[in-house]
Amino acid sequence: MKDSRVQTQSALIRQGAKMPEVLKRFLLNDIIEFGTYGISVLDILLIVPIVFADFALFRAVNRILKKRRLLEKTLVKTLAKVFRWILHFLAFIGVMSVLGVKIENIFDFIYEVLNFKLFTIAETHISLLTVIIMIVVIWVSAKLSKVVRNYFDKSVFPRFNIEEGLRFSLSKFAGYLVIAIGVIIALQGFGIKLSALAVFAGVLGVGIGFGMQSITANIVSGIVILFERPIKEGDMVRLSNTIGQVLKINLRSSIIRTIYNEHLIVPNSDFINGVVENMSWGDIRLRLSVKVGVSYGTDPLLVQRALIEAANKTANVMNIPEPMVLFRDFGESSLNFELLAWIENPTERFTTESSIRFTIVQIFREYGITIPFPQQDVYIKTMPHES
C-alpha cells in the first residue's frame, strides 16, 4: 500500500516541473506512520485543498440559501444537511485516495490511526483510541454524577430531613466521587496502573510550585467551603462593597448575582482568606442607615418625629424592629441625625434608601424643616478710616 502510494506520488512529481532530488525526498518522506500506512509532506499538501474546498463549497451554498431565506423551509434545510454530509463523504474519499487507502481497507486504516501510539507512561502505551475513550468515560461519569446528585437530592436527603446546606455539600461530594471512580475504572481497564501516574504527580507538583498556587488554593478553599459550609447556595453575602446572592459554588470559584443583577465569578479563596458577611446566617434582615442634617434652631424632637414618619411611609421598611433615630452630632452647619430602619430582603437596600430620602424631603417641607448647606458668617469689628 505504502509502495503503491509512493510510486503514484513519484509519477505525479515526474510529470511536473523538474526539482532537486533533495526536495523530492522531502516531499515523499513519511513524517507520520500508522502501521503500514504513512503520511508524507506531499500528502498534506494535497489533502489541505480537498478539505478547504469541502468547507468553502458548503459555506458558499449555505450563504446563498440564507440570502434567499430558503433555510426557513424545512425541506430545504434537510436537503442542505444531506448535501453537507455528501460533501464531507466525498472529501473523505478524496483524502483516502491521496493516502493510497482503498475503500475495502478504510476500516483497517482507521484502526491503525486509532491505535497510533502517542506517548508512553511507565511502560504503558497511550494511543489515540485510549485518549478518546478516556474522554468519553469522563463525560459519561460527569453525566452519571448529575443523575446521582439528583437522586440523592430528591429521594435520599428528604427522608432524613438533612439541612439544605449539608445536602449541597454531600451532593457535590457524591458527584466528584462518581467522576473519580469513573476515571480510576477507565485507567485500570486500559492497564494504566495508578503507580504510573507518579510521573504526572511530580510534574504537577512542579507546576503547583511555580504557577498553580492560586488555582490550588482556590480548589482547597472550595473543598473547605463544601464541608465547613460558611456559605451555601442561596445565601446573601457582602464581599467588600458587593452585596449579592450565591448562585453556585464550584470547586475553584463561585458565582454571585449582585443586587444590580450582575454575575460575578469569585475565587473560593476570597471566601476563606477575606472577611465575608453572610447576611443569611440565621437572619437575612438588613439594617439601613440614612443620614441627614437640619438647620440650627430646629426642634430635634420634631426632626425625630418626621424621620420616623418617613420610615413608616416607605414601602419595604419593617415595623418590627421599629425604625430608630439617633442624634449623631453638632455639625459645623447643621444638626446631624441618622435614621435606622430594617428591611427583609437585602436586594432592596438601595431602592428603599432612595425611597426614604424622597419621603424625608417631602415631610420636611410639610413640617418646615430646612436642610442647610455649608455657610460661613464674616463679622467685621472695625472699618478702616478714610484718609
mmCIF file of C-alpha atoms in Angstrom:
data_model
loop_
_atom_site.group_PDB
_atom_site.id
_atom_site.type_symbol
_atom_site.label_atom_id
_atom_site.label_comp_id
_atom_site.label_asym_id
_atom_site.label_seq_id
_atom_site.Cartn_x
_atom_site.Cartn_y
_atom_site.Cartn_z
ATOM 1 C CA MET A 1 0.000 0.000 0.000
ATOM 2 C CA LYS A 2 2.745 2.382 1.009
ATOM 3 C CA ASP A 3 4.853 1.404 -2.040
ATOM 4 C CA SER A 4 1.998 1.909 -4.491
ATOM 5 C CA ARG A 5 1.259 5.320 -2.967
ATOM 6 C CA VAL A 6 4.913 6.342 -3.251
ATOM 7 C CA GLN A 7 5.039 5.206 -6.892
ATOM 8 C CA THR A 8 1.936 7.218 -7.689
ATOM 9 C CA GLN A 9 3.365 10.315 -5.989
ATOM 10 C CA SER A 10 6.718 9.882 -7.781
ATOM 11 C CA ALA A 11 4.933 9.706 -11.126
ATOM 12 C CA LEU A 12 2.982 12.815 -10.206
ATOM 13 C CA ILE A 13 6.202 14.680 -9.436
ATOM 14 C CA ARG A 14 7.893 13.460 -12.620
ATOM 15 C CA GLN A 15 5.010 14.813 -14.683
ATOM 16 C CA GLY A 16 5.507 18.243 -13.126
ATOM 17 C CA ALA A 17 8.387 20.618 -13.278
ATOM 18 C CA LYS A 18 11.896 19.372 -12.575
ATOM 19 C CA MET A 19 13.027 19.770 -8.973
ATOM 20 C CA PRO A 20 16.110 18.847 -6.920
ATOM 21 C CA GLU A 21 16.378 15.301 -5.596
ATOM 22 C CA VAL A 22 16.540 16.645 -2.021
ATOM 23 C CA LEU A 23 13.174 18.350 -2.449
ATOM 24 C CA LYS A 24 11.686 15.167 -3.899
ATOM 25 C CA ARG A 25 12.848 13.161 -0.930
ATOM 26 C CA PHE A 26 11.466 15.838 1.408
ATOM 27 C CA LEU A 27 8.056 15.701 -0.257
ATOM 28 C CA LEU A 28 7.859 11.889 -0.414
ATOM 29 C CA ASN A 29 9.294 11.108 3.038
ATOM 30 C CA ASP A 30 6.650 9.955 5.546
ATOM 31 C CA ILE A 31 6.515 12.209 8.590
ATOM 32 C CA ILE A 32 3.833 10.132 10.374
ATOM 33 C CA GLU A 33 3.348 6.370 10.121
ATOM 34 C CA PHE A 34 0.246 4.438 11.158
ATOM 35 C CA GLY A 35 1.335 0.804 10.910
ATOM 36 C CA THR A 36 1.621 0.047 7.185
ATOM 37 C CA TYR A 37 0.267 3.478 6.278
ATOM 38 C CA GLY A 38 2.131 6.758 6.193
ATOM 39 C CA ILE A 39 1.528 10.471 5.597
ATOM 40 C CA SER A 40 4.127 12.494 3.717
ATOM 41 C CA VAL A 41 4.538 16.223 3.183
ATOM 42 C CA LEU A 42 3.116 15.828 -0.320
ATOM 43 C CA ASP A 43 0.054 14.074 1.122
ATOM 44 C CA ILE A 44 -0.583 17.025 3.415
ATOM 45 C CA LEU A 45 -0.163 19.486 0.529
ATOM 46 C CA LEU A 46 -2.768 17.524 -1.447
ATOM 47 C CA ILE A 47 -5.164 16.985 1.463
ATOM 48 C CA VAL A 48 -5.362 20.642 2.524
ATOM 49 C CA PRO A 49 -7.020 21.848 -0.742
ATOM 50 C CA ILE A 50 -9.551 18.992 -0.555
ATOM 51 C CA VAL A 51 -10.576 19.883 2.992
ATOM 52 C CA PHE A 52 -10.634 23.603 2.178
ATOM 53 C CA ALA A 53 -12.781 23.013 -0.918
ATOM 54 C CA ASP A 54 -15.178 20.877 1.138
ATOM 55 C CA PHE A 55 -15.909 23.587 3.719
ATOM 56 C CA ALA A 56 -15.689 26.506 1.256
ATOM 57 C CA LEU A 57 -18.248 24.946 -1.113
ATOM 58 C CA PHE A 58 -20.693 24.200 1.679
ATOM 59 C CA ARG A 59 -20.352 27.694 3.163
ATOM 60 C CA ALA A 60 -20.935 29.248 -0.263
ATOM 61 C CA VAL A 61 -24.102 27.203 -0.824
ATOM 62 C CA ASN A 62 -25.278 27.889 2.733
ATOM 63 C CA ARG A 63 -24.707 31.642 2.280
ATOM 64 C CA ILE A 64 -26.792 31.672 -0.905
ATOM 65 C CA LEU A 65 -29.629 29.808 0.808
ATOM 66 C CA LYS A 66 -29.559 32.247 3.738
ATOM 67 C CA LYS A 67 -29.680 35.308 1.484
ATOM 68 C CA ARG A 68 -32.725 33.905 -0.289
ATOM 69 C CA ARG A 69 -34.219 32.801 3.038
ATOM 70 C CA LEU A 70 -34.640 29.271 1.784
ATOM 71 C CA LEU A 71 -33.276 27.745 5.002
ATOM 72 C CA GLU A 72 -36.524 28.721 6.718
ATOM 73 C CA LYS A 73 -38.187 25.899 4.800
ATOM 74 C CA THR A 74 -37.914 22.509 6.476
ATOM 75 C CA LEU A 75 -37.344 20.597 3.226
ATOM 76 C CA VAL A 76 -34.535 22.893 2.060
ATOM 77 C CA LYS A 77 -32.920 22.767 5.488
ATOM 78 C CA THR A 78 -32.967 18.952 5.413
ATOM 79 C CA LEU A 79 -31.544 18.876 1.880
ATOM 80 C CA ALA A 80 -28.780 21.257 2.962
ATOM 81 C CA LYS A 81 -27.785 18.861 5.742
ATOM 82 C CA VAL A 82 -27.768 15.933 3.310
ATOM 83 C CA PHE A 83 -25.645 17.970 0.881
ATOM 84 C CA ARG A 84 -23.189 18.783 3.663
ATOM 85 C CA TRP A 85 -22.741 15.124 4.585
ATOM 86 C CA ILE A 86 -22.317 14.174 0.911
ATOM 87 C CA LEU A 87 -19.573 16.811 0.598
ATOM 88 C CA HIS A 88 -17.856 15.511 3.719
ATOM 89 C CA PHE A 89 -18.078 11.937 2.415
ATOM 90 C CA LEU A 90 -16.594 12.883 -0.974
ATOM 91 C CA ALA A 91 -13.821 14.827 0.784
ATOM 92 C CA PHE A 92 -13.125 11.787 2.965
ATOM 93 C CA ILE A 93 -12.906 9.534 -0.105
ATOM 94 C CA GLY A 94 -10.574 12.062 -1.724
ATOM 95 C CA VAL A 95 -8.306 12.092 1.345
ATOM 96 C CA MET A 96 -8.243 8.278 1.393
ATOM 97 C CA SER A 97 -7.305 8.254 -2.292
ATOM 98 C CA VAL A 98 -4.412 10.654 -1.667
ATOM 99 C CA LEU A 99 -3.169 8.411 1.136
ATOM 100 C CA GLY A 100 -3.437 5.362 -1.116
ATOM 101 C CA VAL A 101 -6.105 3.703 1.025
ATOM 102 C CA LYS A 102 -8.561 1.563 -0.923
ATOM 103 C CA ILE A 103 -12.229 1.535 0.005
ATOM 104 C CA GLU A 104 -12.058 -2.021 1.314
ATOM 105 C CA ASN A 105 -9.123 -1.019 3.568
ATOM 106 C CA ILE A 106 -10.668 2.099 5.105
ATOM 107 C CA PHE A 107 -11.593 0.393 8.372
ATOM 108 C CA ASP A 108 -8.108 -1.086 8.573
ATOM 109 C CA PHE A 109 -6.659 2.425 8.153
ATOM 110 C CA ILE A 110 -8.969 3.841 10.864
ATOM 111 C CA TYR A 111 -7.900 1.026 13.173
ATOM 112 C CA GLU A 112 -4.233 1.843 12.582
ATOM 113 C CA VAL A 113 -4.842 5.548 13.237
ATOM 114 C CA LEU A 114 -6.752 4.915 16.469
ATOM 115 C CA ASN A 115 -4.017 2.608 17.735
ATOM 116 C CA PHE A 116 -1.248 5.055 16.904
ATOM 117 C CA LYS A 117 0.996 5.360 19.977
ATOM 118 C CA LEU A 118 1.068 8.945 21.200
ATOM 119 C CA PHE A 119 3.333 8.532 24.234
ATOM 120 C CA THR A 120 4.288 6.092 26.967
ATOM 121 C CA ILE A 121 3.765 6.371 30.727
ATOM 122 C CA ALA A 122 5.762 3.914 32.840
ATOM 123 C CA GLU A 123 5.828 1.312 30.046
ATOM 124 C CA THR A 124 2.109 1.843 29.348
ATOM 125 C CA HIS A 125 1.410 2.863 25.755
ATOM 126 C CA ILE A 126 -1.170 5.612 25.305
ATOM 127 C CA SER A 127 -2.874 5.577 21.908
ATOM 128 C CA LEU A 128 -5.355 7.917 20.269
ATOM 129 C CA LEU A 129 -8.119 5.392 20.988
ATOM 130 C CA THR A 130 -7.153 5.407 24.680
ATOM 131 C CA VAL A 131 -7.439 9.195 24.851
ATOM 132 C CA ILE A 132 -10.815 9.192 23.059
ATOM 133 C CA ILE A 133 -12.281 6.513 25.312
ATOM 134 C CA MET A 134 -10.910 8.281 28.384
ATOM 135 C CA ILE A 135 -12.678 11.464 27.315
ATOM 136 C CA VAL A 136 -15.907 9.513 26.744
ATOM 137 C CA VAL A 137 -15.600 7.823 30.148
ATOM 138 C CA ILE A 138 -15.076 11.156 31.908
ATOM 139 C CA TRP A 139 -18.046 12.656 30.022
ATOM 140 C CA VAL A 140 -20.271 9.692 30.946
ATOM 141 C CA SER A 141 -19.049 9.917 34.559
ATOM 142 C CA ALA A 142 -19.957 13.616 34.658
ATOM 143 C CA LYS A 143 -23.446 12.864 33.334
ATOM 144 C CA LEU A 144 -23.834 9.984 35.777
ATOM 145 C CA SER A 145 -22.723 12.230 38.646
ATOM 146 C CA LYS A 146 -25.612 14.588 37.848
ATOM 147 C CA VAL A 147 -28.037 11.653 37.934
ATOM 148 C CA VAL A 148 -26.631 10.523 41.296
ATOM 149 C CA ARG A 149 -26.840 14.058 42.711
ATOM 150 C CA ASN A 150 -30.460 14.440 41.580
ATOM 151 C CA TYR A 151 -31.327 11.052 43.092
ATOM 152 C CA PHE A 152 -29.826 11.993 46.466
ATOM 153 C CA ASP A 153 -31.418 15.462 46.393
ATOM 154 C CA LYS A 154 -34.920 14.205 45.574
ATOM 155 C CA SER A 155 -35.075 10.731 47.112
ATOM 156 C CA VAL A 156 -32.466 10.247 49.855
ATOM 157 C CA PHE A 157 -31.944 13.569 51.634
ATOM 158 C CA PRO A 158 -35.658 14.414 52.127
ATOM 159 C CA ARG A 159 -36.164 11.137 54.042
ATOM 160 C CA PHE A 160 -33.586 12.099 56.663
ATOM 161 C CA ASN A 161 -34.550 15.809 56.900
ATOM 162 C CA ILE A 162 -30.969 16.866 56.205
ATOM 163 C CA GLU A 163 -30.302 20.620 56.391
ATOM 164 C CA GLU A 164 -30.138 22.311 52.985
ATOM 165 C CA GLY A 165 -26.509 23.429 53.230
ATOM 166 C CA LEU A 166 -25.372 19.933 54.246
ATOM 167 C CA ARG A 167 -27.388 18.498 51.362
ATOM 168 C CA PHE A 168 -25.493 20.669 48.941
ATOM 169 C CA SER A 169 -22.092 19.634 50.337
ATOM 170 C CA LEU A 170 -22.908 15.909 50.332
ATOM 171 C CA SER A 171 -24.390 16.149 46.851
ATOM 172 C CA LYS A 172 -21.280 17.848 45.470
ATOM 173 C CA PHE A 173 -19.030 15.303 47.159
ATOM 174 C CA ALA A 174 -21.052 12.396 45.709
ATOM 175 C CA GLY A 175 -20.771 13.918 42.219
ATOM 176 C CA TYR A 176 -16.997 14.309 42.430
ATOM 177 C CA LEU A 177 -16.698 10.781 43.863
ATOM 178 C CA VAL A 178 -18.567 9.277 40.884
ATOM 179 C CA ILE A 179 -16.279 11.099 38.435
ATOM 180 C CA ALA A 180 -13.174 9.937 40.331
ATOM 181 C CA ILE A 181 -14.379 6.317 40.348
ATOM 182 C CA GLY A 182 -15.094 6.509 36.612
ATOM 183 C CA VAL A 183 -11.588 7.786 35.873
ATOM 184 C CA ILE A 184 -9.984 5.074 38.050
ATOM 185 C CA ILE A 185 -12.020 2.336 36.353
ATOM 186 C CA ALA A 186 -11.019 3.659 32.937
ATOM 187 C CA LEU A 187 -7.341 3.764 33.891
ATOM 188 C CA GLN A 188 -7.391 0.242 35.285
ATOM 189 C CA GLY A 189 -9.380 -1.037 32.300
ATOM 190 C CA PHE A 190 -6.680 0.135 29.889
ATOM 191 C CA GLY A 191 -3.926 -1.320 32.007
ATOM 192 C CA ILE A 192 -2.707 2.062 33.210
ATOM 193 C CA LYS A 193 -1.600 1.433 36.763
ATOM 194 C CA LEU A 194 -2.131 4.213 39.253
ATOM 195 C CA SER A 195 1.559 3.999 40.117
ATOM 196 C CA ALA A 196 2.261 5.068 36.549
ATOM 197 C CA LEU A 197 0.686 8.421 37.346
ATOM 198 C CA ALA A 198 3.537 9.198 39.740
ATOM 199 C CA VAL A 199 5.315 10.856 36.818
ATOM 200 C CA PHE A 200 2.395 13.197 36.276
ATOM 201 C CA ALA A 201 2.178 13.821 40.020
ATOM 202 C CA GLY A 202 5.795 15.006 40.022
ATOM 203 C CA VAL A 203 5.182 17.294 37.053
ATOM 204 C CA LEU A 204 2.031 18.587 38.710
ATOM 205 C CA GLY A 205 3.984 19.300 41.892
ATOM 206 C CA VAL A 206 6.478 21.409 39.959
ATOM 207 C CA GLY A 207 3.617 23.204 38.210
ATOM 208 C CA ILE A 208 1.969 23.967 41.536
ATOM 209 C CA GLY A 209 5.248 25.290 42.884
ATOM 210 C CA PHE A 210 5.640 27.773 40.028
ATOM 211 C CA GLY A 211 2.344 28.827 38.547
ATOM 212 C CA MET A 212 -0.599 27.000 40.071
ATOM 213 C CA GLN A 213 -0.549 28.214 43.659
ATOM 214 C CA SER A 214 -3.674 30.300 43.229
ATOM 215 C CA ILE A 215 -5.579 27.532 41.428
ATOM 216 C CA THR A 216 -4.642 25.001 44.091
ATOM 217 C CA ALA A 217 -5.586 27.458 46.848
ATOM 218 C CA ASN A 218 -8.988 28.027 45.234
ATOM 219 C CA ILE A 219 -9.652 24.284 44.874
ATOM 220 C CA VAL A 220 -8.687 23.614 48.502
ATOM 221 C CA SER A 221 -10.863 26.554 49.558
ATOM 222 C CA GLY A 222 -13.751 25.069 47.565
ATOM 223 C CA ILE A 223 -13.392 21.794 49.456
ATOM 224 C CA VAL A 224 -13.298 23.672 52.765
ATOM 225 C CA ILE A 225 -16.477 25.569 51.819
ATOM 226 C CA LEU A 226 -18.252 22.306 50.923
ATOM 227 C CA PHE A 227 -17.511 20.737 54.301
ATOM 228 C CA GLU A 228 -17.291 23.701 56.689
ATOM 229 C CA ARG A 229 -20.199 25.493 54.938
ATOM 230 C CA PRO A 230 -19.516 29.124 55.922
ATOM 231 C CA ILE A 231 -21.684 29.957 52.930
ATOM 232 C CA LYS A 232 -24.099 27.928 50.832
ATOM 233 C CA GLU A 233 -26.099 28.374 47.657
ATOM 234 C CA GLY A 234 -28.894 30.893 48.118
ATOM 235 C CA ASP A 235 -27.126 32.893 50.859
ATOM 236 C CA MET A 236 -26.963 36.683 50.717
ATOM 237 C CA VAL A 237 -23.377 37.800 51.269
ATOM 238 C CA ARG A 238 -21.448 41.034 51.453
ATOM 239 C CA LEU A 239 -17.946 40.735 49.974
ATOM 240 C CA SER A 240 -16.016 44.023 50.262
ATOM 241 C CA ASN A 241 -18.528 46.553 48.891
ATOM 242 C CA THR A 242 -20.521 43.964 46.923
ATOM 243 C CA ILE A 243 -23.854 42.533 48.081
ATOM 244 C CA GLY A 244 -25.271 39.560 46.222
ATOM 245 C CA GLN A 245 -26.754 36.092 46.313
ATOM 246 C CA VAL A 246 -24.619 32.961 45.982
ATOM 247 C CA LEU A 247 -25.968 31.119 42.939
ATOM 248 C CA LYS A 248 -23.455 28.297 42.600
ATOM 249 C CA ILE A 249 -20.380 27.032 44.411
ATOM 250 C CA ASN A 250 -17.938 25.216 42.143
ATOM 251 C CA LEU A 251 -14.677 23.540 43.050
ATOM 252 C CA ARG A 252 -12.500 26.529 42.021
ATOM 253 C CA SER A 253 -14.837 29.523 42.061
ATOM 254 C CA SER A 254 -18.346 30.612 42.982
ATOM 255 C CA ILE A 255 -20.948 32.645 41.116
ATOM 256 C CA ILE A 256 -22.616 35.590 42.858
ATOM 257 C CA ARG A 257 -25.530 37.603 41.470
ATOM 258 C CA THR A 258 -25.358 41.162 42.772
ATOM 259 C CA ILE A 259 -28.310 43.394 43.583
ATOM 260 C CA TYR A 260 -27.679 45.023 40.178
ATOM 261 C CA ASN A 261 -28.246 41.592 38.542
ATOM 262 C CA GLU A 262 -24.567 41.330 37.662
ATOM 263 C CA HIS A 263 -22.946 37.905 37.810
ATOM 264 C CA LEU A 264 -19.535 37.795 39.469
ATOM 265 C CA ILE A 265 -17.149 34.830 39.345
ATOM 266 C CA VAL A 266 -15.362 34.944 42.695
ATOM 267 C CA PRO A 267 -12.358 32.688 43.531
ATOM 268 C CA ASN A 268 -13.152 30.480 46.523
ATOM 269 C CA SER A 269 -10.020 31.618 48.337
ATOM 270 C CA ASP A 270 -11.634 35.075 48.737
ATOM 271 C CA PHE A 271 -14.297 33.490 50.966
ATOM 272 C CA ILE A 272 -11.708 31.730 53.127
ATOM 273 C CA ASN A 273 -8.936 34.356 53.358
ATOM 274 C CA GLY A 274 -11.057 37.501 53.335
ATOM 275 C CA VAL A 275 -13.816 38.913 55.539
ATOM 276 C CA VAL A 276 -17.219 37.853 54.220
ATOM 277 C CA GLU A 277 -20.507 38.927 55.801
ATOM 278 C CA ASN A 278 -23.104 36.184 55.423
ATOM 279 C CA MET A 279 -26.403 38.021 55.733
ATOM 280 C CA SER A 280 -28.323 34.738 55.644
ATOM 281 C CA TRP A 281 -26.535 33.283 58.666
ATOM 282 C CA GLY A 282 -29.591 32.913 60.923
ATOM 283 C CA ASP A 283 -31.198 36.200 59.845
ATOM 284 C CA ILE A 284 -31.384 37.710 56.350
ATOM 285 C CA ARG A 285 -32.752 41.084 57.512
ATOM 286 C CA LEU A 286 -30.648 44.154 56.770
ATOM 287 C CA ARG A 287 -30.487 47.462 58.656
ATOM 288 C CA LEU A 288 -30.408 50.656 56.589
ATOM 289 C CA SER A 289 -28.739 53.889 57.601
ATOM 290 C CA VAL A 290 -29.893 57.252 56.197
ATOM 291 C CA LYS A 291 -28.050 60.360 57.446
ATOM 292 C CA VAL A 292 -29.459 63.883 57.205
ATOM 293 C CA GLY A 293 -28.625 67.315 58.621
ATOM 294 C CA VAL A 294 -31.059 70.103 59.607
ATOM 295 C CA SER A 295 -30.587 73.792 60.354
ATOM 296 C CA TYR A 296 -29.616 75.020 63.809
ATOM 297 C CA GLY A 297 -32.680 76.183 65.696
ATOM 298 C CA THR A 298 -34.821 73.251 64.507
ATOM 299 C CA ASP A 299 -36.588 71.278 67.248
ATOM 300 C CA PRO A 300 -34.745 67.902 67.470
ATOM 301 C CA LEU A 301 -37.918 66.134 68.629
ATOM 302 C CA LEU A 302 -39.756 67.409 65.564
ATOM 303 C CA VAL A 303 -36.949 66.057 63.381
ATOM 304 C CA GLN A 304 -37.183 62.719 65.146
ATOM 305 C CA ARG A 305 -40.936 62.522 64.580
ATOM 306 C CA ALA A 306 -40.553 63.476 60.899
ATOM 307 C CA LEU A 307 -37.879 60.844 60.242
ATOM 308 C CA ILE A 308 -39.894 58.078 61.957
ATOM 309 C CA GLU A 309 -42.918 59.088 59.895
ATOM 310 C CA ALA A 310 -40.841 58.978 56.692
ATOM 311 C CA ALA A 311 -39.642 55.459 57.515
ATOM 312 C CA ASN A 312 -43.167 54.229 58.292
ATOM 313 C CA LYS A 313 -44.497 55.617 54.996
ATOM 314 C CA THR A 314 -41.791 53.913 52.912
ATOM 315 C CA ALA A 315 -42.541 50.546 51.385
ATOM 316 C CA ASN A 316 -40.405 47.532 52.390
ATOM 317 C CA VAL A 317 -39.456 49.082 55.760
ATOM 318 C CA MET A 318 -40.283 46.702 58.628
ATOM 319 C CA ASN A 319 -42.381 47.753 61.611
ATOM 320 C CA ILE A 320 -40.542 45.308 63.885
ATOM 321 C CA PRO A 321 -37.804 46.129 64.735
ATOM 322 C CA GLU A 322 -39.110 49.674 64.804
ATOM 323 C CA PRO A 323 -37.242 52.475 62.980
ATOM 324 C CA MET A 324 -34.951 54.467 65.254
ATOM 325 C CA VAL A 325 -33.472 57.980 65.064
ATOM 326 C CA LEU A 326 -30.078 58.906 66.521
ATOM 327 C CA PHE A 327 -28.882 62.461 67.178
ATOM 328 C CA ARG A 328 -25.356 61.960 65.871
ATOM 329 C CA ASP A 329 -23.513 65.276 66.185
ATOM 330 C CA PHE A 330 -23.456 69.068 66.216
ATOM 331 C CA GLY A 331 -22.014 69.804 62.800
ATOM 332 C CA GLU A 332 -20.434 72.990 61.536
ATOM 333 C CA SER A 333 -23.570 73.986 59.650
ATOM 334 C CA SER A 334 -26.220 71.522 60.808
ATOM 335 C CA LEU A 335 -27.617 69.227 63.473
ATOM 336 C CA ASN A 336 -26.813 65.734 62.208
ATOM 337 C CA PHE A 337 -29.289 62.867 62.585
ATOM 338 C CA GLU A 338 -29.259 59.219 61.492
ATOM 339 C CA LEU A 339 -32.345 57.139 60.655
ATOM 340 C CA LEU A 340 -32.011 53.375 61.190
ATOM 341 C CA ALA A 341 -34.608 51.089 59.585
ATOM 342 C CA TRP A 342 -34.843 47.381 58.743
ATOM 343 C CA ILE A 343 -35.783 45.555 55.538
ATOM 344 C CA GLU A 344 -36.396 41.836 54.957
ATOM 345 C CA ASN A 345 -34.654 41.482 51.602
ATOM 346 C CA PRO A 346 -31.091 42.868 51.255
ATOM 347 C CA THR A 347 -31.511 43.149 47.478
ATOM 348 C CA GLU A 348 -33.952 46.035 48.108
ATOM 349 C CA ARG A 349 -31.383 48.075 50.023
ATOM 350 C CA PHE A 350 -30.623 50.846 47.534
ATOM 351 C CA THR A 351 -34.159 51.285 46.226
ATOM 352 C CA THR A 352 -35.508 51.510 49.794
ATOM 353 C CA GLU A 353 -32.846 54.015 50.889
ATOM 354 C CA SER A 354 -33.714 56.156 47.865
ATOM 355 C CA SER A 355 -37.445 55.983 48.674
ATOM 356 C CA ILE A 356 -36.757 57.000 52.272
ATOM 357 C CA ARG A 357 -34.821 60.087 51.134
ATOM 358 C CA PHE A 358 -37.628 61.106 48.755
ATOM 359 C CA THR A 359 -40.129 60.791 51.617
ATOM 360 C CA ILE A 360 -37.885 62.725 54.031
ATOM 361 C CA VAL A 361 -37.691 65.696 51.650
ATOM 362 C CA GLN A 362 -41.476 65.708 51.264
ATOM 363 C CA ILE A 363 -42.196 65.504 55.010
ATOM 364 C CA PHE A 364 -39.528 68.086 55.894
ATOM 365 C CA ARG A 365 -41.288 70.540 53.577
ATOM 366 C CA GLU A 366 -44.591 69.843 55.313
ATOM 367 C CA TYR A 367 -43.025 70.467 58.761
ATOM 368 C CA GLY A 368 -40.982 73.448 57.578
ATOM 369 C CA ILE A 369 -37.670 71.752 58.391
ATOM 370 C CA THR A 370 -34.723 73.073 56.401
ATOM 371 C CA ILE A 371 -31.765 71.018 55.198
ATOM 372 C CA PRO A 372 -28.897 73.551 55.276
ATOM 373 C CA PHE A 373 -25.905 73.904 53.043
ATOM 374 C CA PRO A 374 -22.423 74.848 54.360
ATOM 375 C CA GLN A 375 -22.226 78.577 55.116
ATOM 376 C CA GLN A 376 -19.790 80.925 56.772
ATOM 377 C CA ASP A 377 -20.547 84.222 58.531
ATOM 378 C CA VAL A 378 -17.952 87.037 58.462
ATOM 379 C CA TYR A 379 -18.047 89.715 61.230
ATOM 380 C CA ILE A 380 -16.184 92.986 60.663
ATOM 381 C CA LYS A 381 -15.388 94.652 64.013
ATOM 382 C CA THR A 382 -13.855 97.897 62.756
ATOM 383 C CA MET A 383 -13.921 99.790 59.496
ATOM 384 C CA PRO A 384 -10.724 101.382 58.228
ATOM 385 C CA HIS A 385 -10.668 105.226 58.434
ATOM 386 C CA GLU A 386 -10.761 107.048 55.163
ATOM 387 C CA SER A 387 -7.762 109.276 54.644
#
